[in-house]
Amino acid sequence: MKYICQVCGYVYDGGEEAPFDSLPESWKCPLCGAPKGEFKPQEAAPPAGTEGKAQLEGELGPFTAGQLAALCSSLGRGCEKQYKAEEAGFFRELAAWFTAAAPPAEEASAESLAESLRRDVADYPALRAAADAAGDRGAARICVWGEKVTRMLSSLLDRYLREGEAMLEGQEIWACSTCGFVWIGEAPPELCPVCKVPAWKFEKAEGGVKA
Amino acid sequence: MKKLAVRNLRLCTKDCLCLYVCPTGATDTENSVIDPAKCVGCGVCAEACPSGAISLIPLEMPPQQPKTEEIKGLLRAFARRRTEEEAAARRIGRASEKEGLRKLMAAAAMSTRLVTEDVLREAGFMLPQCPEVREILEKLADEPPAPDFPEETLWRLLGKLPMPGGSGEKKEISYRCGVCGLVFPLTEGETPECPVCGAKGDKLLPLENA
Ligand code: SF4
Ligand code: SF4
């Protein structure tokens, strides 16, 4: 039986000699580095759209500082694409201010963050179902990319919680500056396994958190 | 529609065909940026460029794709949770002495930010110069969130962004309800629904008016 990586779509077909089950637990997706647990059998029926209702209530109130930070950095990119360098700079400046102003998460721990990411992964199918029901293919698109990127991040953080610093010893961490895919290795991948941009689009995560 | 030529410096190989063909000399500049004051948007340079390095950007963009209230609400709620994760990742990274965790949290903050940006674009904020964005920026200008907020930057940004629809107002359209006969006005872009009897879709007839 063939197995499919839920992050990058890589198909594992070991035939009779090397069936998926015979792979060690430490085996990883050769394309994107996702752990074995992120693979699903190909024949498995896709989960029905009703699989767990999103734990999300729609909200249209005022934006939080954190949302305004992301909104402004997104719009800055939108200006860059249109070669509007000055406007892009203004948006980036506003984004930086809102990023700094976003209230720090009080009780944040790696464990609570990991839990929140797992909740996101679980919520994507319901978001996707809502997008499909509304015929909104743009919203469906971000579910496809966002789910893969979030799955990867979630599985990396879970693994970190199990293995600790040893997991990252002598390794660099890279994030795709287009879709946010996170990759661990000495060098970034040649192509982003999720959005297919080339290696130069990857940024190395530094020991200090970027503003 | 008026357009402007722009050059992608990463693709440009400096073959310089664009220098020969531009009727106004807009492509010939000391900083390689096509001079918007000279460009008349004829598109000849883009056709001549062997590297596909020149695009023509319309000065006015079409309105954004409509979004349902449900999708907007869900995506905005999701975006909020993701921004909280980003803030948590920054805080955890800052508070930790462990190099690996600091790096992982830096990557997590960057990754969640990018995902959130995409979510907000699809929540109806794709285009920087759209009226929805202007509304948010104007509100911030009216009520700055804190004394150290960079108001000056915001005002300069507002000055650069075009007013929606050119005039600053969206067009009003009148509809006649085919069910109850009511005539009612609506601003462009809204989904028409009769305010009295709730009729929708082809029950409502847009009226030709000035
Ligand atoms: S024709 Fe194209 S490649 Fe050549 S200089 Fe102009 S923009 Fe660059
Ligand atoms: S569009 Fe026409 S005027 Fe503008 S830079 Fe190209 S050739 Fe010159």
CSV table of C-alpha atoms and ligand atoms in Angstrom, one decimal:
chain,number,residue,atom,x,y,z
A,1,MET,CA,0.0,0.0,0.0
A,2,LYS,CA,1.2,3.5,-0.8
A,3,TYR,CA,1.5,6.1,1.9
A,4,ILE,CA,1.3,9.9,1.4
A,5,CYS,CA,3.1,12.6,3.3
A,6,GLN,CA,0.4,15.0,4.6
A,7,VAL,CA,2.9,17.9,4.6
A,8,CYS,CA,4.4,17.7,1.1
A,9,GLY,CA,2.5,15.0,-0.8
A,10,TYR,CA,5.5,12.7,-1.2
A,11,VAL,CA,4.3,9.2,-2.0
A,12,TYR,CA,6.1,6.3,-0.2
A,13,ASP,CA,5.9,3.0,-2.2
A,14,GLY,CA,8.2,0.4,-0.7
A,15,GLY,CA,6.4,-2.5,-2.5
A,16,GLU,CA,6.6,-5.9,-1.0
A,17,GLU,CA,10.2,-5.6,0.1
A,18,ALA,CA,9.9,-2.5,2.3
A,19,PRO,CA,6.3,-2.0,3.3
A,20,PHE,CA,5.6,1.3,5.2
A,21,ASP,CA,5.1,-0.6,8.5
A,22,SER,CA,8.6,-2.0,8.3
A,23,LEU,CA,10.1,1.5,8.5
A,24,PRO,CA,11.7,2.5,11.8
A,25,GLU,CA,9.8,5.1,13.9
A,26,SER,CA,12.7,7.5,13.3
A,27,TRP,CA,12.1,7.4,9.6
A,28,LYS,CA,11.4,10.8,8.0
A,29,CYS,CA,9.9,12.0,4.7
A,30,PRO,CA,12.9,12.2,2.3
A,31,LEU,CA,11.4,15.3,0.7
A,32,CYS,CA,10.3,17.5,3.6
A,33,GLY,CA,11.6,15.8,6.7
A,34,ALA,CA,8.1,15.2,8.2
A,35,PRO,CA,8.0,12.4,10.7
A,36,LYS,CA,6.5,9.0,9.9
A,37,GLY,CA,3.4,9.9,11.8
A,38,GLU,CA,2.5,12.5,9.2
A,39,PHE,CA,1.9,9.8,6.6
A,40,LYS,CA,-1.5,8.4,5.7
A,41,PRO,CA,-2.4,5.4,3.6
A,42,GLN,CA,-3.3,6.4,0.1
A,43,GLU,CA,-6.5,4.3,-0.1
A,44,ALA,CA,-7.9,5.8,3.1
A,45,ALA,CA,-11.1,7.7,2.3
A,46,PRO,CA,-10.7,11.4,2.8
A,47,PRO,CA,-12.2,12.4,6.1
A,48,ALA,CA,-15.8,13.6,5.7
A,49,GLY,CA,-16.2,17.4,5.8
A,50,THR,CA,-18.0,17.0,9.2
A,51,GLU,CA,-14.9,15.6,10.9
A,52,GLY,CA,-14.9,17.6,14.2
A,53,LYS,CA,-16.5,21.0,13.9
A,54,ALA,CA,-14.0,23.8,14.1
A,55,GLN,CA,-13.6,25.1,17.6
A,56,LEU,CA,-13.9,28.5,16.0
A,57,GLU,CA,-16.5,31.1,16.4
A,58,GLY,CA,-16.6,33.7,13.7
A,59,GLU,CA,-15.7,37.2,14.8
A,60,LEU,CA,-15.8,40.5,13.1
A,61,GLY,CA,-15.0,42.9,15.9
A,62,PRO,CA,-12.0,45.3,16.0
A,63,PHE,CA,-8.6,43.9,15.2
A,64,THR,CA,-6.1,43.1,17.9
A,65,ALA,CA,-2.6,44.6,17.8
A,66,GLY,CA,-1.3,41.2,16.8
A,67,GLN,CA,-3.7,41.0,13.8
A,68,LEU,CA,-2.8,44.6,12.8
A,69,ALA,CA,0.8,43.6,12.8
A,70,ALA,CA,0.2,40.7,10.4
A,71,LEU,CA,-2.2,42.9,8.4
A,72,CYS,CA,0.4,45.6,7.9
A,73,SER,CA,3.2,43.3,7.1
A,74,SER,CA,1.0,41.5,4.6
A,75,LEU,CA,0.0,44.8,3.0
A,76,GLY,CA,3.7,45.8,2.9
A,77,ARG,CA,4.4,42.8,0.8
A,78,GLY,CA,1.4,43.6,-1.4
A,79,CYS,CA,3.0,47.1,-2.0
A,80,GLU,CA,6.4,45.5,-2.8
A,81,LYS,CA,4.8,43.3,-5.4
A,82,GLN,CA,3.5,46.4,-7.1
A,83,TYR,CA,6.9,48.1,-6.8
A,84,LYS,CA,5.5,50.6,-4.4
A,85,ALA,CA,8.6,50.8,-2.2
A,86,GLU,CA,7.7,53.8,-0.2
A,87,GLU,CA,4.3,52.5,0.8
A,88,ALA,CA,5.8,49.1,1.6
A,89,GLY,CA,8.2,50.9,4.0
A,90,PHE,CA,5.4,52.7,5.7
A,91,PHE,CA,3.4,49.4,6.2
A,92,ARG,CA,6.5,47.7,7.5
A,93,GLU,CA,7.1,50.4,10.0
A,94,LEU,CA,3.5,50.1,11.3
A,95,ALA,CA,3.8,46.3,11.4
A,96,ALA,CA,6.9,46.6,13.5
A,97,TRP,CA,5.1,48.9,15.9
A,98,PHE,CA,2.2,46.6,16.3
A,99,THR,CA,4.4,43.6,16.7
A,100,ALA,CA,6.1,45.3,19.6
A,101,ALA,CA,2.8,46.5,21.0
A,102,ALA,CA,1.1,43.0,20.8
A,103,PRO,CA,0.6,42.0,24.4
A,104,PRO,CA,3.0,39.2,25.4
A,105,ALA,CA,1.3,35.9,25.9
A,106,GLU,CA,1.2,35.7,29.6
A,107,GLU,CA,1.2,32.0,30.4
A,108,ALA,CA,3.1,30.9,27.2
A,109,SER,CA,5.0,27.7,27.4
A,110,ALA,CA,6.3,25.4,24.7
A,111,GLU,CA,3.7,22.9,25.8
A,112,SER,CA,0.8,25.3,25.5
A,113,LEU,CA,2.0,26.5,22.1
A,114,ALA,CA,2.3,22.9,20.9
A,115,GLU,CA,-1.3,22.3,22.1
A,116,SER,CA,-2.6,25.4,20.2
A,117,LEU,CA,-0.8,24.3,17.0
A,118,ARG,CA,-2.4,20.8,17.3
A,119,ARG,CA,-5.8,22.6,17.6
A,120,ASP,CA,-5.0,24.6,14.4
A,121,VAL,CA,-4.2,21.4,12.5
A,122,ALA,CA,-7.5,19.9,13.8
A,123,ASP,CA,-9.5,22.9,12.7
A,124,TYR,CA,-8.2,23.1,9.1
A,125,PRO,CA,-10.7,20.5,7.7
A,126,ALA,CA,-13.6,22.5,9.1
A,127,LEU,CA,-12.3,25.8,7.7
A,128,ARG,CA,-11.8,24.0,4.4
A,129,ALA,CA,-15.3,22.7,4.4
A,130,ALA,CA,-16.6,26.2,5.1
A,131,ALA,CA,-14.5,27.6,2.2
A,132,ASP,CA,-15.8,24.9,-0.1
A,133,ALA,CA,-19.4,25.5,0.9
A,134,ALA,CA,-19.0,29.2,0.2
A,135,GLY,CA,-17.3,28.4,-3.2
A,136,ASP,CA,-14.4,30.5,-2.0
A,137,ARG,CA,-11.3,28.9,-3.7
A,138,GLY,CA,-9.0,31.6,-2.3
A,139,ALA,CA,-9.9,30.6,1.2
A,140,ALA,CA,-9.6,26.9,0.2
A,141,ARG,CA,-6.0,27.7,-1.1
A,142,ILE,CA,-4.8,29.0,2.2
A,143,CYS,CA,-6.3,25.9,4.0
A,144,VAL,CA,-4.1,23.7,1.7
A,145,TRP,CA,-0.9,25.6,2.3
A,146,GLY,CA,-1.5,26.6,5.9
A,147,GLU,CA,-2.4,23.1,7.0
A,148,LYS,CA,0.8,21.7,5.6
A,149,VAL,CA,3.0,24.4,7.1
A,150,THR,CA,1.2,24.1,10.4
A,151,ARG,CA,1.4,20.3,10.5
A,152,MET,CA,5.2,20.5,10.0
A,153,LEU,CA,5.7,23.1,12.7
A,154,SER,CA,3.4,21.2,15.0
A,155,SER,CA,5.2,18.0,14.5
A,156,LEU,CA,8.6,19.7,15.0
A,157,LEU,CA,7.6,21.3,18.2
A,158,ASP,CA,6.1,18.0,19.5
A,159,ARG,CA,9.4,16.3,18.6
A,160,TYR,CA,11.3,19.0,20.4
A,161,LEU,CA,9.3,18.4,23.5
A,162,ARG,CA,10.2,14.7,23.4
A,163,GLU,CA,13.8,15.0,22.4
A,164,GLY,CA,14.9,18.4,23.7
A,165,GLU,CA,18.0,20.3,22.6
A,166,ALA,CA,19.6,17.1,21.2
A,167,MET,CA,17.2,17.2,18.3
A,168,LEU,CA,18.7,20.5,17.1
A,169,GLU,CA,22.4,19.9,17.9
A,170,GLY,CA,24.6,21.1,15.0
A,171,GLN,CA,21.5,21.8,12.9
A,172,GLU,CA,20.2,25.0,11.4
A,173,ILE,CA,16.5,25.9,11.2
A,174,TRP,CA,15.1,27.4,8.0
A,175,ALA,CA,11.8,29.0,7.3
A,176,CYS,CA,10.4,29.5,3.8
A,177,SER,CA,9.8,33.3,3.5
A,178,THR,CA,6.9,32.6,1.1
A,179,CYS,CA,4.7,30.0,2.8
A,180,GLY,CA,6.3,29.6,6.3
A,181,PHE,CA,7.4,25.9,5.9
A,182,VAL,CA,10.0,25.1,8.5
A,183,TRP,CA,13.0,22.9,7.7
A,184,ILE,CA,15.8,21.5,9.8
A,185,GLY,CA,19.2,20.8,8.2
A,186,GLU,CA,22.6,22.2,7.4
A,187,ALA,CA,21.3,23.9,4.3
A,188,PRO,CA,17.8,24.8,3.1
A,189,PRO,CA,16.1,22.4,0.7
A,190,GLU,CA,16.6,23.1,-3.1
A,191,LEU,CA,12.9,23.7,-3.5
A,192,CYS,CA,10.3,24.4,-0.8
A,193,PRO,CA,8.4,21.1,-0.5
A,194,VAL,CA,5.1,23.0,0.1
A,195,CYS,CA,5.2,26.1,-2.2
A,196,LYS,CA,8.1,25.1,-4.5
A,197,VAL,CA,10.1,28.4,-4.3
A,198,PRO,CA,13.9,28.0,-4.6
A,199,ALA,CA,16.4,27.7,-1.7
A,200,TRP,CA,17.3,31.4,-1.7
A,201,LYS,CA,13.8,32.2,-0.4
A,202,PHE,CA,14.5,30.4,2.8
A,203,GLU,CA,15.7,32.4,5.9
A,204,LYS,CA,17.8,31.0,8.6
A,205,ALA,CA,16.3,31.3,12.1
A,206,GLU,CA,18.8,33.0,14.4
A,207,GLY,CA,19.2,32.3,18.1
A,208,GLY,CA,17.4,35.6,18.9
A,209,VAL,CA,13.8,36.1,17.9
A,210,LYS,CA,13.4,38.6,15.0
A,211,ALA,CA,11.2,41.6,15.7
B,1,MET,CA,-6.7,51.9,-18.3
B,2,LYS,CA,-3.6,53.7,-17.5
B,3,LYS,CA,-0.6,51.5,-16.8
B,4,LEU,CA,3.0,51.9,-15.6
B,5,ALA,CA,6.0,49.8,-16.6
B,6,VAL,CA,8.1,48.3,-13.8
B,7,ARG,CA,11.3,46.3,-14.0
B,8,ASN,CA,12.2,43.2,-12.0
B,9,LEU,CA,15.9,43.7,-11.2
B,10,ARG,CA,16.4,40.1,-10.4
B,11,LEU,CA,15.3,39.1,-13.9
B,12,CYS,CA,16.9,42.0,-15.8
B,13,THR,CA,20.1,40.9,-17.6
B,14,LYS,CA,20.9,44.5,-18.7
B,15,ASP,CA,20.5,43.6,-22.4
B,16,CYS,CA,19.2,47.1,-22.7
B,17,LEU,CA,16.7,46.6,-25.5
B,18,CYS,CA,14.3,48.6,-23.4
B,19,LEU,CA,16.6,51.5,-23.7
B,20,TYR,CA,16.3,51.5,-27.5
B,21,VAL,CA,12.5,51.1,-27.7
B,22,CYS,CA,11.1,53.4,-25.0
B,23,PRO,CA,9.7,56.5,-26.7
B,24,THR,CA,10.1,58.6,-23.6
B,25,GLY,CA,13.4,57.5,-22.2
B,26,ALA,CA,11.7,56.3,-19.0
B,27,THR,CA,13.7,53.1,-18.9
B,28,ASP,CA,17.1,54.9,-18.9
B,29,THR,CA,17.7,55.8,-15.3
B,30,GLU,CA,20.7,55.8,-13.0
B,31,ASN,CA,19.0,53.5,-10.4
B,32,SER,CA,17.4,51.1,-12.9
B,33,VAL,CA,13.9,51.9,-11.7
B,34,ILE,CA,11.7,52.9,-14.6
B,35,ASP,CA,10.8,56.5,-14.2
B,36,PRO,CA,7.1,56.7,-13.5
B,37,ALA,CA,7.0,60.4,-14.3
B,38,LYS,CA,8.1,59.6,-17.9
B,39,CYS,CA,6.4,56.3,-18.6
B,40,VAL,CA,3.3,56.5,-20.7
B,41,GLY,CA,2.4,52.8,-20.3
B,42,CYS,CA,2.7,51.9,-24.0
B,43,GLY,CA,4.1,48.5,-23.2
B,44,VAL,CA,6.7,48.5,-25.9
B,45,CYS,CA,9.5,47.8,-23.5
B,46,ALA,CA,7.8,44.8,-22.0
B,47,GLU,CA,7.3,43.3,-25.5
B,48,ALA,CA,11.0,43.9,-26.4
B,49,CYS,CA,12.5,42.6,-23.1
B,50,PRO,CA,14.1,39.2,-23.8
B,51,SER,CA,14.0,38.3,-20.1
B,52,GLY,CA,10.4,39.0,-19.2
B,53,ALA,CA,11.7,41.4,-16.7
B,54,ILE,CA,9.2,44.2,-17.3
B,55,SER,CA,5.6,44.1,-16.3
B,56,LEU,CA,2.9,46.7,-16.7
B,57,ILE,CA,0.9,47.5,-13.6
B,58,PRO,CA,-2.5,49.1,-13.9
B,59,LEU,CA,-2.8,52.2,-11.8
B,60,GLU,CA,-6.3,51.3,-10.8
B,61,MET,CA,-7.0,47.8,-9.5
B,62,PRO,CA,-10.4,46.1,-9.7
B,63,PRO,CA,-12.4,45.8,-6.5
B,64,GLN,CA,-11.4,42.8,-4.3
B,65,GLN,CA,-13.3,39.5,-4.7
B,66,PRO,CA,-16.4,39.4,-2.5
B,67,LYS,CA,-16.2,37.3,0.7
B,68,THR,CA,-19.1,36.0,2.7
B,69,GLU,CA,-19.5,37.2,6.3
B,70,GLU,CA,-19.1,33.7,7.5
B,71,ILE,CA,-15.7,33.2,5.8
B,72,LYS,CA,-14.5,36.6,7.0
B,73,GLY,CA,-15.5,35.8,10.6
B,74,LEU,CA,-14.0,32.4,10.7
B,75,LEU,CA,-10.7,33.5,9.1
B,76,ARG,CA,-10.4,36.5,11.4
B,77,ALA,CA,-11.0,34.3,14.4
B,78,PHE,CA,-8.4,31.9,13.2
B,79,ALA,CA,-6.0,34.7,12.4
B,80,ARG,CA,-6.3,35.9,16.0
B,81,ARG,CA,-5.4,32.6,17.4
B,82,ARG,CA,-2.4,32.4,15.1
B,83,THR,CA,-1.2,35.8,16.2
B,84,GLU,CA,-1.4,34.7,19.8
B,85,GLU,CA,0.8,31.8,18.9
B,86,GLU,CA,3.2,34.1,17.2
B,87,ALA,CA,3.4,36.3,20.4
B,88,ALA,CA,3.8,33.2,22.5
B,89,ALA,CA,6.7,31.9,20.3
B,90,ARG,CA,8.4,35.3,20.6
B,91,ARG,CA,8.0,35.3,24.3
B,92,ILE,CA,9.2,31.7,24.8
B,93,GLY,CA,12.2,32.4,22.6
B,94,ARG,CA,13.1,35.5,24.5
B,95,ALA,CA,12.8,33.8,27.9
B,96,SER,CA,14.8,30.8,27.0
B,97,GLU,CA,18.6,30.3,27.4
B,98,LYS,CA,18.6,27.3,25.1
B,99,GLU,CA,19.9,28.0,21.7
B,100,GLY,CA,17.9,25.3,19.9
B,101,LEU,CA,14.6,26.4,21.4
B,102,ARG,CA,15.4,30.1,20.6
B,103,LYS,CA,15.9,29.2,17.0
B,104,LEU,CA,12.9,27.0,16.8
B,105,MET,CA,10.7,29.7,18.3
B,106,ALA,CA,12.2,32.3,15.9
B,107,ALA,CA,11.2,30.0,13.0
B,108,ALA,CA,7.8,29.4,14.6
B,109,ALA,CA,7.1,33.2,14.9
B,110,MET,CA,8.1,33.7,11.3
B,111,SER,CA,6.1,30.7,10.1
B,112,THR,CA,2.9,31.6,12.0
B,113,ARG,CA,3.2,35.3,10.8
B,114,LEU,CA,3.3,34.2,7.2
B,115,VAL,CA,0.3,31.9,7.6
B,116,THR,CA,-1.6,34.6,9.4
B,117,GLU,CA,-0.8,37.1,6.6
B,118,ASP,CA,-2.3,34.8,4.1
B,119,VAL,CA,-5.4,34.1,6.2
B,120,LEU,CA,-6.0,37.9,6.5
B,121,ARG,CA,-5.5,38.4,2.8
B,122,GLU,CA,-8.3,35.9,2.2
B,123,ALA,CA,-10.4,37.5,4.9
B,124,GLY,CA,-10.9,40.4,2.6
B,125,PHE,CA,-7.7,42.4,2.9
B,126,MET,CA,-5.8,41.3,-0.2
B,127,LEU,CA,-5.1,44.7,-1.8
B,128,PRO,CA,-3.2,47.4,0.0
B,129,GLN,CA,-5.2,50.1,-1.8
B,130,CYS,CA,-8.6,48.7,-1.2
B,131,PRO,CA,-11.3,50.7,0.7
B,132,GLU,CA,-11.5,48.0,3.4
B,133,VAL,CA,-7.8,48.7,4.3
B,134,ARG,CA,-8.3,52.5,4.0
B,135,GLU,CA,-11.2,52.3,6.5
B,136,ILE,CA,-8.9,50.5,9.1
B,137,LEU,CA,-6.1,53.0,8.6
B,138,GLU,CA,-8.4,56.0,8.8
B,139,LYS,CA,-9.8,54.7,12.1
B,140,LEU,CA,-6.3,54.3,13.5
B,141,ALA,CA,-5.6,57.9,12.4
B,142,ASP,CA,-8.7,59.1,14.2
B,143,GLU,CA,-7.9,57.2,17.3
B,144,PRO,CA,-4.2,56.4,17.6
B,145,PRO,CA,-3.8,53.3,19.9
B,146,ALA,CA,-1.0,54.8,22.0
B,147,PRO,CA,1.0,58.0,22.4
B,148,ASP,CA,4.1,56.6,20.8
B,149,PHE,CA,2.2,55.3,17.8
B,150,PRO,CA,3.9,56.4,14.5
B,151,GLU,CA,1.1,58.7,13.4
B,152,GLU,CA,3.3,60.6,11.0
B,153,THR,CA,4.0,57.3,9.1
B,154,LEU,CA,0.3,56.5,9.0
B,155,TRP,CA,-0.5,59.9,7.6
B,156,ARG,CA,2.1,59.7,4.9
B,157,LEU,CA,0.9,56.3,4.0
B,158,LEU,CA,-2.7,57.5,3.7
B,159,GLY,CA,-1.5,60.3,1.5
B,160,LYS,CA,0.1,57.8,-0.9
B,161,LEU,CA,-2.8,55.4,-1.1
B,162,PRO,CA,-5.3,56.3,-3.7
B,163,MET,CA,-8.8,57.2,-2.5
B,164,PRO,CA,-11.2,54.4,-3.3
B,165,GLY,CA,-13.1,54.9,-6.6
B,166,GLY,CA,-11.0,58.0,-7.2
B,167,SER,CA,-13.6,60.2,-5.5
B,168,GLY,CA,-13.3,58.9,-2.0
B,169,GLU,CA,-16.9,57.5,-2.1
B,170,LYS,CA,-18.2,54.2,-3.4
B,171,LYS,CA,-20.9,54.5,-6.0
B,172,GLU,CA,-24.5,54.2,-4.9
B,173,ILE,CA,-26.8,52.0,-6.9
B,174,SER,CA,-30.6,51.9,-6.5
B,175,TYR,CA,-32.5,48.6,-6.6
B,176,ARG,CA,-36.2,47.9,-7.0
B,177,CYS,CA,-37.5,44.9,-5.2
B,178,GLY,CA,-39.6,42.7,-7.5
B,179,VAL,CA,-41.5,41.2,-4.6
B,180,CYS,CA,-42.7,44.2,-2.5
B,181,GLY,CA,-41.9,47.0,-4.9
B,182,LEU,CA,-39.6,49.0,-2.5
B,183,VAL,CA,-36.8,51.1,-4.1
B,184,PHE,CA,-33.7,51.2,-2.0
B,185,PRO,CA,-30.1,52.4,-2.4
B,186,LEU,CA,-27.0,50.3,-1.8
B,187,THR,CA,-23.3,51.0,-2.0
B,188,GLU,CA,-21.3,49.2,-4.6
B,189,GLY,CA,-19.9,45.9,-3.5
B,190,GLU,CA,-22.7,45.0,-1.0
B,191,THR,CA,-24.8,42.0,-1.6
B,192,PRO,CA,-28.3,43.3,-2.4
B,193,GLU,CA,-31.1,42.2,-0.1
B,194,CYS,CA,-34.5,43.9,0.2
B,195,PRO,CA,-34.6,45.6,3.7
B,196,VAL,CA,-38.4,45.1,3.9
B,197,CYS,CA,-39.2,41.7,2.6
B,198,GLY,CA,-35.8,40.1,2.5
B,199,ALA,CA,-35.9,39.2,-1.2
B,200,LYS,CA,-32.6,38.5,-2.9
B,201,GLY,CA,-30.9,37.6,-6.1
B,202,ASP,CA,-32.8,38.1,-9.4
B,203,LYS,CA,-35.9,39.4,-7.5
B,204,LEU,CA,-34.0,42.6,-7.2
B,205,LEU,CA,-33.6,44.9,-10.3
B,206,PRO,CA,-30.8,47.4,-10.4
B,207,LEU,CA,-32.2,50.7,-11.7
B,208,GLU,CA,-30.4,52.8,-14.2
B,209,ASN,CA,-29.5,56.1,-12.6
B,210,ALA,CA,-26.9,58.8,-13.0
C,1,SF4,S1,15.3,44.8,-22.0
C,1,SF4,FE1,14.8,43.7,-20.2
C,1,SF4,S2,16.6,42.6,-19.6
C,1,SF4,FE2,17.2,44.2,-21.0
C,1,SF4,S3,17.8,46.0,-19.8
C,1,SF4,FE3,15.6,46.2,-20.3
C,1,SF4,S4,14.6,45.2,-18.6
C,1,SF4,FE4,16.7,44.5,-18.5
C,2,SF4,S1,5.7,51.3,-21.1
C,2,SF4,FE1,6.4,52.5,-22.9
C,2,SF4,S2,6.9,54.5,-21.9
C,2,SF4,FE2,6.8,53.1,-20.3
C,2,SF4,S3,8.9,52.5,-20.0
C,2,SF4,FE3,7.9,51.0,-21.4
C,2,SF4,S4,8.4,51.7,-23.4
C,2,SF4,FE4,8.8,53.4,-22.0
